[in-house]
XYZ file of C-alpha atoms in Angstrom:
161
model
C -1.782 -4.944 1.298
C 1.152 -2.680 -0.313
C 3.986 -2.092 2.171
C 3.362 -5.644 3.455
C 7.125 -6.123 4.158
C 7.548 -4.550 7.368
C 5.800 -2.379 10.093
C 2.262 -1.857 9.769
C 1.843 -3.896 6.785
C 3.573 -6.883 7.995
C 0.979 -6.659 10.789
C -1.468 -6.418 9.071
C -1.040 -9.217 6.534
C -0.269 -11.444 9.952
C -3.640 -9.880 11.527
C -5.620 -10.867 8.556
C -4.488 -13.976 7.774
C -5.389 -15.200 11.560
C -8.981 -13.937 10.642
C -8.298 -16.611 7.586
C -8.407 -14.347 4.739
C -6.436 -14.485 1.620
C -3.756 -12.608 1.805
C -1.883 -10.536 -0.984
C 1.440 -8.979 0.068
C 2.915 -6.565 -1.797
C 6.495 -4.960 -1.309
C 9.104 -3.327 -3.161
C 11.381 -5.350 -0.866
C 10.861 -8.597 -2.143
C 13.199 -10.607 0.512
C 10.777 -8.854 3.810
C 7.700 -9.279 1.587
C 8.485 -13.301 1.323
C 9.454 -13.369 4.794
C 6.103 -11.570 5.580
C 4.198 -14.393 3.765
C 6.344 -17.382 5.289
C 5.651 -16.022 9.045
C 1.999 -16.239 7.462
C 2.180 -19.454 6.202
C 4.526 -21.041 9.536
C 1.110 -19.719 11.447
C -0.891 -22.193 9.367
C -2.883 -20.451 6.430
C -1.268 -21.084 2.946
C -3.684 -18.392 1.392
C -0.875 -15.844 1.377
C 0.663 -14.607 -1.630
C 3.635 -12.502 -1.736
C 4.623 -9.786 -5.042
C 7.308 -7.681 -5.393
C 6.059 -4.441 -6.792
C 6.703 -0.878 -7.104
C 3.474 1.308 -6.536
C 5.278 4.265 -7.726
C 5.474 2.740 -10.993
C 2.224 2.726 -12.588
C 2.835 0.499 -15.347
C 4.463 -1.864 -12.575
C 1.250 -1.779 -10.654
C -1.100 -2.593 -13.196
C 1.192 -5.805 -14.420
C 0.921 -6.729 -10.791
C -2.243 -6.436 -9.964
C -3.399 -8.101 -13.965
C -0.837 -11.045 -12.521
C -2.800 -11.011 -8.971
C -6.070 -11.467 -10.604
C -5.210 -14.160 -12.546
C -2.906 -16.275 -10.264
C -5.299 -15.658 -7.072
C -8.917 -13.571 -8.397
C -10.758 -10.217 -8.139
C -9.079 -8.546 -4.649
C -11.781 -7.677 -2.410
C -10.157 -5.482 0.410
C -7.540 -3.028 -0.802
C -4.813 -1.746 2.119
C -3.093 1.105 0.473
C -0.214 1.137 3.360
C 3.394 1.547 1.213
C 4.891 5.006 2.364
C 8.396 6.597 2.960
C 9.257 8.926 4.674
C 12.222 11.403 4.570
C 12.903 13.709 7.250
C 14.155 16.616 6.153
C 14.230 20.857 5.729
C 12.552 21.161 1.729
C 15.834 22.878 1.129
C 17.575 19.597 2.115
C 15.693 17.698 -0.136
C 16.923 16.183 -3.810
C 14.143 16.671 -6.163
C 13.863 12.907 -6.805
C 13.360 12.347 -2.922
C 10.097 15.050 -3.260
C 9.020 13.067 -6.179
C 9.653 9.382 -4.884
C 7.830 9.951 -1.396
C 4.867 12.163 -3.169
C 4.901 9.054 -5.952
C 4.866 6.145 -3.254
C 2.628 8.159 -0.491
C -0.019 9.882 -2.708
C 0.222 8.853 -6.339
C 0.461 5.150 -5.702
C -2.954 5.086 -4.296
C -4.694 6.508 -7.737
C -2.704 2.966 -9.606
C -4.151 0.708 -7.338
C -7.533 2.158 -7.077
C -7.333 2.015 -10.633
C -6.523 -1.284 -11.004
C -8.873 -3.077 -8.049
C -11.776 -0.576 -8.205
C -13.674 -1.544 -10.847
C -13.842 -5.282 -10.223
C -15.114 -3.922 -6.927
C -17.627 -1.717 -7.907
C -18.930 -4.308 -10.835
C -19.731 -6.984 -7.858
C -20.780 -3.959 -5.640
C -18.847 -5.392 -3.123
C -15.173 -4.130 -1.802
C -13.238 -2.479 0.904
C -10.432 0.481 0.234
C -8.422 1.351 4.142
C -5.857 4.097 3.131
C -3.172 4.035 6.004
C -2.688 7.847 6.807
C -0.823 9.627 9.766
C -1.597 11.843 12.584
C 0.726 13.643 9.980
C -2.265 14.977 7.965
C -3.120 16.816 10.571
C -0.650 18.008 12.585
C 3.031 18.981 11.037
C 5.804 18.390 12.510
C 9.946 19.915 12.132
C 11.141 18.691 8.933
C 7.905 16.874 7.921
C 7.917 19.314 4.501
C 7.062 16.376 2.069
C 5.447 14.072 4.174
C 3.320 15.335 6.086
C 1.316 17.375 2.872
C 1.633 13.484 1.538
C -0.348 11.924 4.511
C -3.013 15.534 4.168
C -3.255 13.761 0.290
C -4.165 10.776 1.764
C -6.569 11.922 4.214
C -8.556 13.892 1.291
C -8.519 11.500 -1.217
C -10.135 9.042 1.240
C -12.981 11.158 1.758
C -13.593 12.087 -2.074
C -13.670 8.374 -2.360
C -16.373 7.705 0.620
């Protein structure tokens, strides 16, 4: 589960691990990420793994996830969840802001398809959930970068079905 540190993907990682699944938390924020896994593993299941990673970073990802398969195996249900969001007019906008929330919202996805996909499709077995927004489909004031970013999402996931 990227984003695992907080929000969504906190609950998430909590939700799954009561099911008893194995659970792989990823965060760029490695202190909320551990604390993620340790409310996990003060519930009772010790199958939780917590890495700090950067899905923006492609090279990052792929070290991750080679580290993930060999410290706990082939990932069978991939939550693509990490996002940020930055409210703001495009004219307000830096150009590395554009490029870090289309990077972590849209790009990261491709990295870690890439890197858990084809275990998946060798053992024809696998889930992908991409965590979108009501944002793909309805815009909002100052949603310029985002909200195209959750559309991304939204489109991908169907090419992918």
């Amino acid at each position: 589960i990227t984003g695992a540190g907080h929000g969504i993907g906190k609950e998430l990682a909590i939700g799954y691990a009561s099911l008893g699944a194995t659970v792989v938390c990823w965060d760029i924020n490695e202190k909320n990420n551990n604390e993620t896994m340790n409310d996990i593993k003060k519930k009772g299941n010790d199958s939780v793994y917590a890495y700090q990673c950067n899905v923006a970073d492609v090279k990052e990802v792929f070290s991750v996830a080679k580290k993930v398969k060999e410290e706990v195996g082939d990932i069978t249900i991939l939550i693509n969840n990490a996002g940020t969001m930055c409210i703001k007019s495009l004219l307000e906008h830096s150009p590395d802001e554009i490029t870090r929330t289309i990077n972590v919202n849209v790009t990261a996805h491709y990295w870690t398809l890439k890197a858990f996909l084809p275990s998946m499709i060798e053992k024809n077995h696998g889930h992908i959930v991409s965590v979108s927004s009501i944002a793909a489909f309805y815009s909002f004031h100052y949603g310029t970068i985002y909200c195209p970013t959750k559309s991304a999402v939204q489109g991908n996931s169907f090419l992918i079905e």
